[in-house]
Coordinates of C-alpha atoms and ligand atoms in Angstrom, one line a residue:
Chain A
M1 CA 82.4 75.0 108.0
P2 CA 85.7 76.8 108.2
E3 CA 88.6 74.9 109.6
P4 CA 90.8 76.3 112.3
A5 CA 94.0 77.6 110.9
M6 CA 96.3 74.9 112.1
D7 CA 99.0 73.0 110.4
P8 CA 98.3 69.3 110.2
K9 CA 101.1 67.2 111.6
V10 CA 103.6 65.7 109.4
D11 CA 102.9 62.1 108.3
H12 CA 106.3 60.7 109.1
A13 CA 105.5 57.1 108.2
F14 CA 104.3 58.2 104.7
L15 CA 107.3 60.5 104.1
D16 CA 109.8 57.9 105.3
N17 CA 108.4 55.3 103.0
L18 CA 108.4 57.9 100.1
I19 CA 112.0 58.8 100.8
T20 CA 113.3 55.2 100.9
Q21 CA 111.5 54.6 97.6
Y22 CA 113.2 57.6 95.8
R23 CA 116.5 57.8 97.6
H24 CA 119.5 58.0 95.2
K25 CA 117.2 58.4 92.2
P26 CA 117.8 61.5 90.0
G27 CA 115.0 64.1 90.5
A28 CA 114.1 62.6 93.8
L29 CA 113.3 65.9 95.5
L30 CA 110.7 66.9 92.9
A31 CA 109.1 63.4 93.0
I32 CA 109.0 63.4 96.8
L33 CA 107.5 66.8 97.0
E34 CA 104.9 66.0 94.5
S35 CA 103.7 62.9 96.3
A36 CA 103.9 64.6 99.6
Q37 CA 101.6 67.4 98.3
D38 CA 99.2 64.9 96.8
H39 CA 99.0 63.0 100.1
H40 CA 97.9 66.0 102.1
P41 CA 94.1 66.3 102.2
R42 CA 94.3 70.0 101.4
K43 CA 96.9 69.3 98.6
Y44 CA 99.7 71.5 100.0
L45 CA 103.1 71.3 101.6
T46 CA 103.4 72.4 105.2
K47 CA 106.6 74.0 106.4
E48 CA 107.0 71.0 108.8
T49 CA 106.8 68.6 105.8
L50 CA 109.4 70.6 103.9
E51 CA 111.7 70.7 106.9
Y52 CA 111.3 67.0 107.5
I53 CA 112.0 66.1 103.8
G54 CA 115.0 68.4 103.7
K55 CA 116.5 66.9 106.9
E56 CA 115.9 63.3 105.7
I57 CA 117.4 63.6 102.2
G58 CA 120.1 66.1 103.1
V59 CA 119.0 69.1 101.2
S60 CA 119.1 72.5 102.8
R61 CA 115.9 74.2 103.7
S62 CA 116.7 77.2 101.5
Q63 CA 117.2 74.9 98.5
I64 CA 113.8 73.2 99.1
Y65 CA 112.1 76.5 99.4
N66 CA 113.8 77.7 96.3
V67 CA 112.3 74.7 94.4
V68 CA 108.8 74.9 95.8
T69 CA 108.5 78.7 95.1
F70 CA 109.9 78.3 91.6
Y71 CA 107.3 75.8 90.3
S72 CA 103.7 77.1 90.5
F73 CA 102.6 73.5 90.7
F74 CA 103.6 73.4 94.4
N75 CA 101.1 74.9 96.9
L76 CA 102.2 76.4 100.2
T77 CA 98.7 77.2 101.3
P78 CA 95.7 74.8 101.9
Q79 CA 93.7 74.3 98.8
G80 CA 89.9 74.4 98.6
D81 CA 87.6 71.4 97.9
H82 CA 87.2 72.5 94.3
S83 CA 89.8 74.1 92.1
I84 CA 88.9 76.5 89.3
T85 CA 91.8 77.3 86.9
I86 CA 91.3 80.1 84.5
C87 CA 93.6 80.4 81.5
R88 CA 95.3 83.8 81.2
G89 CA 97.2 82.9 78.0
T90 CA 97.2 85.2 75.0
A91 CA 94.4 83.4 73.1
C92 CA 92.1 83.2 76.1
H93 CA 92.9 86.8 77.1
A94 CA 91.9 87.9 73.6
R95 CA 88.6 86.1 74.1
G96 CA 87.8 87.6 77.4
S97 CA 89.3 85.5 80.1
K98 CA 90.0 88.6 82.3
K99 CA 86.2 89.2 82.5
I100 CA 85.6 85.6 83.6
L101 CA 88.4 85.8 86.2
D102 CA 87.0 89.1 87.6
F103 CA 83.5 87.6 87.6
V104 CA 84.6 84.5 89.5
K105 CA 86.6 86.5 92.0
N106 CA 83.6 88.7 92.5
M107 CA 81.2 85.9 92.8
L108 CA 83.3 84.1 95.5
Q109 CA 84.2 87.4 97.1
L110 CA 87.9 86.9 96.7
Q111 CA 90.2 89.8 97.3
E112 CA 93.5 89.8 95.4
T113 CA 96.2 89.9 97.9
N114 CA 99.8 89.6 97.2
S115 CA 99.6 85.9 97.9
G116 CA 103.0 84.4 98.3
Y117 CA 105.7 84.5 95.8
A118 CA 104.2 82.6 92.9
D119 CA 103.8 84.6 89.8
K120 CA 100.4 83.1 89.3
L121 CA 97.2 83.9 91.1
C122 CA 96.0 81.4 93.7
L123 CA 93.2 82.4 96.0
T124 CA 91.1 80.2 98.3
T125 CA 87.7 81.2 99.9
P126 CA 87.8 81.4 103.7
D127 CA 85.5 78.4 104.0
N128 CA 87.9 76.3 101.9
R129 CA 85.3 75.5 99.3
F130 CA 87.0 76.9 96.2
T131 CA 90.4 77.7 95.0
V132 CA 90.8 80.0 92.0
R133 CA 94.1 80.0 90.1
T134 CA 95.4 81.1 86.8
V135 CA 97.7 79.4 84.2
A136 CA 99.6 80.7 81.3
C137 CA 98.1 78.4 78.6
F138 CA 96.3 75.0 78.6
G139 CA 97.4 74.3 75.1
Q140 CA 93.7 74.3 74.1
C141 CA 93.7 77.7 72.5
A142 CA 91.1 76.7 69.9
L143 CA 88.6 76.4 72.7
A144 CA 89.4 79.8 74.2
P145 CA 88.5 81.0 76.7
V146 CA 89.4 77.9 78.6
V147 CA 88.6 77.1 82.3
S148 CA 89.3 73.9 84.1
V149 CA 87.2 72.9 87.1
D150 CA 88.5 70.0 89.2
E151 CA 90.8 68.9 86.3
R152 CA 88.1 68.9 83.8
I153 CA 88.6 71.3 80.8
Y154 CA 85.7 73.5 79.7
G155 CA 86.0 75.4 76.4
Y156 CA 84.2 78.5 75.2
M157 CA 83.6 79.6 78.7
T158 CA 81.2 82.4 79.6
C159 CA 80.4 84.1 82.9
R160 CA 77.0 82.5 82.9
K161 CA 78.3 79.0 82.3
I162 CA 80.9 79.3 85.0
R163 CA 78.3 80.6 87.4
E164 CA 76.1 77.6 86.8
I165 CA 79.1 75.3 87.3
I166 CA 80.0 76.9 90.6
E167 CA 76.5 77.0 91.9
K168 CA 76.1 73.3 91.1
L169 CA 79.3 72.5 92.9
D170 CA 78.2 74.6 95.9
R171 CA 75.0 72.7 96.2
E172 CA 76.9 69.4 96.6
P173 CA 77.2 68.2 100.1
V174 CA 80.5 69.1 101.7
E175 CA 82.7 66.1 102.4
P176 CA 84.6 66.5 105.6
V177 CA 88.4 66.8 105.1
P178 CA 90.4 65.3 107.9
L179 CA 92.3 68.0 109.7
F180 CA 95.1 65.7 110.6
I181 CA 96.6 63.2 108.3
Chain B
M1 CA 122.1 79.0 62.7
G2 CA 125.4 77.7 61.5
G3 CA 128.6 78.6 63.3
H4 CA 130.9 76.5 65.3
R5 CA 130.1 74.8 68.5
L6 CA 131.6 75.8 71.8
P7 CA 133.7 72.9 73.1
A8 CA 132.0 70.5 75.6
C9 CA 133.0 71.0 79.2
D10 CA 132.4 69.1 82.4
P11 CA 129.3 70.7 84.1
Q12 CA 130.7 70.0 87.5
T13 CA 134.2 71.5 87.3
K14 CA 133.4 73.6 84.3
K15 CA 136.7 72.4 83.0
L16 CA 137.3 71.0 79.6
D17 CA 137.2 67.2 79.4
N18 CA 140.8 66.4 79.1
N19 CA 143.1 67.3 82.0
M20 CA 146.1 68.3 80.0
S21 CA 146.3 72.0 80.2
K22 CA 147.0 73.1 76.7
E23 CA 148.2 76.5 75.8
F24 CA 147.4 78.5 72.7
T25 CA 146.6 82.0 71.5
I26 CA 143.2 83.5 71.2
R27 CA 142.2 86.8 69.6
I28 CA 140.5 89.5 71.6
N29 CA 139.7 92.7 69.7
G30 CA 142.2 91.8 67.1
R31 CA 145.0 91.3 69.6
D32 CA 146.7 87.9 69.9
I33 CA 146.8 86.8 73.6
P34 CA 148.1 83.6 75.1
A35 CA 145.5 81.6 76.9
Q36 CA 145.2 78.3 78.7
E37 CA 142.6 75.6 78.5
G38 CA 140.1 75.9 81.3
E39 CA 140.2 79.7 81.3
T40 CA 137.2 81.7 80.4
V41 CA 137.2 84.6 78.0
L42 CA 136.6 86.9 81.0
D43 CA 139.7 85.5 82.8
V44 CA 141.9 86.2 79.8
A45 CA 140.5 89.6 79.2
R46 CA 141.0 90.6 82.9
R47 CA 144.6 89.4 82.8
S48 CA 145.2 91.5 79.7
D49 CA 143.6 94.7 81.0
I50 CA 140.7 94.5 78.6
Y51 CA 137.6 95.9 80.4
I52 CA 134.5 93.7 80.4
P53 CA 131.8 94.7 82.9
A54 CA 130.8 91.8 85.1
L55 CA 128.4 91.7 88.1
C56 CA 127.5 88.1 89.0
H57 CA 131.0 86.8 88.3
L58 CA 133.4 86.5 91.2
K59 CA 136.6 84.6 91.1
G60 CA 136.3 81.7 93.5
L61 CA 132.6 81.1 93.0
S62 CA 131.1 78.9 90.3
P63 CA 130.1 80.8 87.2
V64 CA 126.4 81.2 86.6
G65 CA 126.0 83.8 83.8
A66 CA 123.1 85.5 85.5
C67 CA 123.6 89.2 84.9
R68 CA 124.5 89.1 81.2
L69 CA 126.6 92.3 81.5
C70 CA 129.7 90.5 80.3
L71 CA 128.3 89.6 76.8
V72 CA 130.8 89.5 74.0
E73 CA 130.8 88.6 70.3
V74 CA 132.4 85.3 69.3
K75 CA 133.3 85.0 65.6
G76 CA 131.1 82.3 64.0
V77 CA 128.4 82.4 66.8
S78 CA 125.4 84.4 65.8
R79 CA 124.3 85.5 69.3
L80 CA 126.2 87.3 72.0
V81 CA 127.7 85.0 74.7
P82 CA 128.5 85.7 78.3
S83 CA 132.3 85.8 78.6
C84 CA 132.3 84.6 82.2
T85 CA 130.9 81.2 81.2
T86 CA 132.6 80.8 77.8
Y87 CA 135.7 78.7 77.9
V88 CA 138.6 79.5 75.6
H89 CA 139.7 77.2 72.8
E90 CA 142.2 77.4 70.0
G91 CA 141.3 79.8 67.3
L92 CA 138.7 81.7 69.4
D93 CA 138.1 85.2 68.0
V94 CA 136.4 87.6 70.4
I95 CA 135.2 91.2 70.2
T96 CA 134.4 92.9 73.5
D97 CA 133.4 96.4 72.6
S98 CA 131.5 96.7 69.4
E99 CA 128.6 99.1 69.1
G100 CA 126.1 96.3 69.3
I101 CA 127.6 95.0 72.6
Q102 CA 127.7 98.4 74.1
K103 CA 124.0 98.9 73.3
C104 CA 123.1 95.6 74.7
R105 CA 125.0 96.2 77.9
M106 CA 123.4 99.6 78.3
V107 CA 119.9 98.0 78.0
I108 CA 120.7 95.4 80.6
L109 CA 122.2 98.0 83.0
Q110 CA 119.3 100.3 82.7
L111 CA 116.9 97.4 83.3
L112 CA 118.8 96.5 86.5
F113 CA 118.5 100.1 87.7
S114 CA 114.8 100.3 86.9
E115 CA 113.9 97.1 88.6
R116 CA 114.5 98.1 92.2
N117 CA 115.1 101.2 94.2
H118 CA 118.7 102.2 93.7
T119 CA 119.1 105.6 95.5
C120 CA 122.8 105.9 95.6
S121 CA 122.9 109.1 97.6
V122 CA 121.5 107.4 100.7
C123 CA 123.1 104.0 100.2
V124 CA 125.6 102.5 102.6
S125 CA 127.7 101.4 99.6
N126 CA 127.7 104.7 97.8
G127 CA 131.2 105.1 96.2
H128 CA 132.1 101.4 96.7
C129 CA 129.4 99.8 94.7
E130 CA 130.2 97.6 91.7
L131 CA 126.9 98.4 90.0
Q132 CA 127.5 102.1 90.4
A133 CA 131.1 101.6 89.0
I134 CA 129.8 99.8 86.0
A135 CA 127.3 102.5 85.3
E136 CA 130.0 105.1 85.5
N137 CA 132.3 103.0 83.3
L138 CA 129.7 102.6 80.6
G139 CA 128.7 106.2 80.8
M140 CA 125.1 105.7 81.8
N141 CA 123.5 109.0 82.3
Y142 CA 119.8 108.2 82.1
V143 CA 117.4 105.3 82.4
R144 CA 115.0 105.0 79.6
Y145 CA 112.7 102.5 81.3
P146 CA 110.1 103.5 83.8
Y147 CA 111.2 102.6 87.3
R148 CA 109.2 99.9 88.9
F149 CA 109.5 101.2 92.5
P150 CA 108.6 97.9 94.1
A151 CA 107.8 98.1 97.8
L152 CA 110.4 95.9 99.3
K153 CA 111.4 95.2 102.9
V154 CA 114.7 95.4 104.8
D155 CA 115.5 92.4 107.0
A156 CA 117.5 93.7 109.9
S157 CA 116.8 90.8 112.2
H158 CA 120.4 89.4 112.1
E159 CA 122.6 90.4 114.9
K160 CA 125.4 91.8 112.7
Y161 CA 124.1 92.2 109.2
A162 CA 121.1 93.3 107.3
I163 CA 119.7 92.8 103.8
D164 CA 118.0 95.6 101.9
H165 CA 116.1 94.0 99.0
N166 CA 115.7 97.4 97.4
R167 CA 119.3 97.3 96.3
C168 CA 119.7 93.6 95.4
V169 CA 120.4 92.8 91.7
L170 CA 119.9 89.0 92.2
C171 CA 123.4 88.2 91.1
T172 CA 123.4 85.2 93.6
R173 CA 127.0 85.8 94.7
C174 CA 125.8 85.6 98.3
V175 CA 123.9 82.4 97.7
R176 CA 126.9 80.8 96.1
V177 CA 129.4 81.9 98.7
C178 CA 127.1 80.7 101.5
K179 CA 126.6 77.3 99.7
E180 CA 129.9 76.6 98.1
V181 CA 132.4 78.2 100.4
E182 CA 130.8 78.5 103.9
G183 CA 128.7 75.4 103.3
A184 CA 125.8 76.7 105.3
H185 CA 123.4 77.3 102.3
T186 CA 121.3 79.7 104.3
L187 CA 120.5 82.1 101.5
E188 CA 118.6 81.2 98.4
I189 CA 116.6 82.9 95.7
I190 CA 113.0 82.5 96.6
G191 CA 110.2 83.0 94.1
R192 CA 110.5 83.6 90.4
G193 CA 111.0 86.4 87.9
V194 CA 110.4 89.9 89.3
H195 CA 109.1 88.4 92.6
S196 CA 112.5 86.8 93.3
L197 CA 114.1 87.7 96.7
V198 CA 117.2 86.5 98.5
L199 CA 115.8 84.9 101.7
A200 CA 117.1 82.8 104.5
D201 CA 116.1 79.1 105.1
L202 CA 112.3 78.6 104.7
D203 CA 111.4 82.2 104.2
G204 CA 112.3 83.0 107.8
L205 CA 113.9 86.0 109.3
W206 CA 117.6 86.0 108.8
G207 CA 118.2 86.5 112.4
E208 CA 116.2 83.4 113.3
S209 CA 118.0 81.2 110.8
Q210 CA 119.3 78.0 112.3
T211 CA 121.9 77.5 109.6
C212 CA 123.6 80.9 109.3
T213 CA 127.0 80.8 111.0
G214 CA 127.3 84.6 111.0
C215 CA 130.5 84.4 109.0
G216 CA 129.7 87.5 106.9
K217 CA 131.0 86.1 103.6
C218 CA 127.8 86.9 101.9
V219 CA 128.1 90.6 102.9
Q220 CA 131.6 90.9 101.7
V221 CA 130.9 89.4 98.2
C222 CA 127.7 91.4 97.6
P223 CA 128.5 93.8 94.8
T224 CA 125.9 96.4 95.9
G225 CA 124.7 97.8 99.2
A226 CA 122.0 95.1 99.5
L227 CA 124.0 93.2 102.1
F228 CA 125.7 95.3 104.7
E229 CA 127.1 95.3 108.2
K230 CA 124.9 97.0 110.7
G231 CA 126.1 100.4 112.1
K232 CA 127.4 101.6 108.7
A233 CA 126.3 105.0 107.6
V234 CA 125.9 106.3 104.0
G235 CA 129.0 105.4 101.9
Q236 CA 130.7 103.5 104.7
M237 CA 130.2 100.0 103.6
K238 CA 133.3 99.0 101.8
K239 CA 133.3 95.3 100.8
R240 CA 136.4 93.1 101.4
N241 CA 136.3 90.1 99.1
E242 CA 140.0 89.5 98.7
F243 CA 139.7 86.7 101.1
L244 CA 138.0 84.5 98.5
P245 CA 140.8 83.8 96.0
Y246 CA 143.2 83.2 98.9
L247 CA 140.8 80.9 100.7
M248 CA 140.2 79.0 97.5
S249 CA 143.9 78.5 96.7
M250 CA 144.6 77.4 100.3
R251 CA 141.8 74.9 100.0
S252 CA 143.1 73.5 96.7
L253 CA 146.6 73.1 98.3
N254 CA 145.2 71.1 101.2
R255 CA 143.1 68.9 99.0
Ligands
SF4_1 S1 126.7 85.1 107.3 FE1 127.8 83.3 106.4 S2 126.4 81.5 106.9 FE2 125.2 83.4 107.2 S3 124.1 83.7 105.3 FE3 126.0 84.9 105.2 S4 127.5 83.5 104.2 FE4 125.7 82.2 104.9
SF4_2 S1 122.1 90.4 98.1 FE1 123.9 91.2 97.0 S2 125.1 89.3 96.5 FE2 123.1 88.6 97.1 S3 122.0 88.5 95.1 FE3 121.5 90.5 96.0 S4 123.1 91.9 95.1 FE4 123.8 89.8 94.8
FES3 S1 95.8 80.7 75.8 FE1 94.3 79.7 77.0 S2 94.5 77.6 76.3 FE2 96.1 78.6 75.2
FES4 S1 129.4 88.3 84.8 FE1 129.0 87.1 83.1 S2 126.8 87.0 83.1 FE2 127.3 88.1 84.9

């Protein structure tokens, strides 16, 4: 069931706790952002969260946005229940990862829009079931082409194999994700 | 890669570690020139009327070495180094205009032009643009790379100023003056690589920024026509950045 497009509120208690924990430590901003993203049921950073963090630790909004748009690790849009990451590195490209990417996009009916500023592709289905992303190299080139599904690495990927994996995931019951934290 | 190491400097002040200001001579293009500890090669060259093109450097702002137009050769160092971030030390021997350097600068310059939409004839800064001036100085008469022609927006939401991303060279002068001098830190580079843009706050419209004080410092330090005052027609946007060295020296007196 598609969720209404609404920004969940900021979990102030969680963020306050996080900020006290990291305050005055070097690299605090990155650590705080990482935990805040992980805490969100949709694994992303809302604008409200970014503003709140900035205000509390005394970093300008522009600086925070600079950081979160630089690292492709940070998500600024809600992520799907399952994430499919397709390697677009040289070795995987040479062994046909483009075909797999096109196949998956086609299968999930994802249109390539100019999504945000990240260099990398990151597309989520409207029903929030799947997020498809690309990376530059997993460091597993011997297994090329490599695809990771929900943090599990699969080597020697083919269109047929990825279709089976996606179909199996799609048959699983949908666990409700809380709209508000 | 042998060669000698450049001396360590304090990353905050970009000054050499000891505070005694030593004087010595360095060599630029075979000429002996007196120099002081804490100066950069670019400082010394400018003082001695030796032309080195520079785009991201501006006196009064922290050096970042972003544009790479000011590359020079240093004897004993096998790669070219940016003169705006290379601090002088005794015995330094620099070449600023070898054929290799000229070639390298030309490549960088042409890449800058091919990256965005620099149509000088309709630009507010035509005739007063630092990028244009460097191209003239280096004798650029063609661009050998295909233009990217990115479709970029103009944000004219600010009451007094506008930013045209088509003409931005990502030198970050505006970012630095806003952060270091005005203290507002409204503008930042958002995104990465070719997708980088100078944007206000959390990717909002400049006019809706809650941090911008409207001081206009960013507009005055911008080397191109990317940042401009509204109401200026083609060729009318002359930048006034002389305020910066004055402001900085007054601040250091009051310290
Ligand atoms: S007008 Fe002043 S405060 Fe506003 S963005 Fe420019 S430098 Fe920053
Ligand atoms: S807007 Fe102007 S000052 Fe700012 S990065 Fe672009 S070219 Fe440089
Ligand atoms: S290129 Fe795909 S794992 Fe290295
Ligand atoms: S002026 Fe030195 S790198 Fe830009």
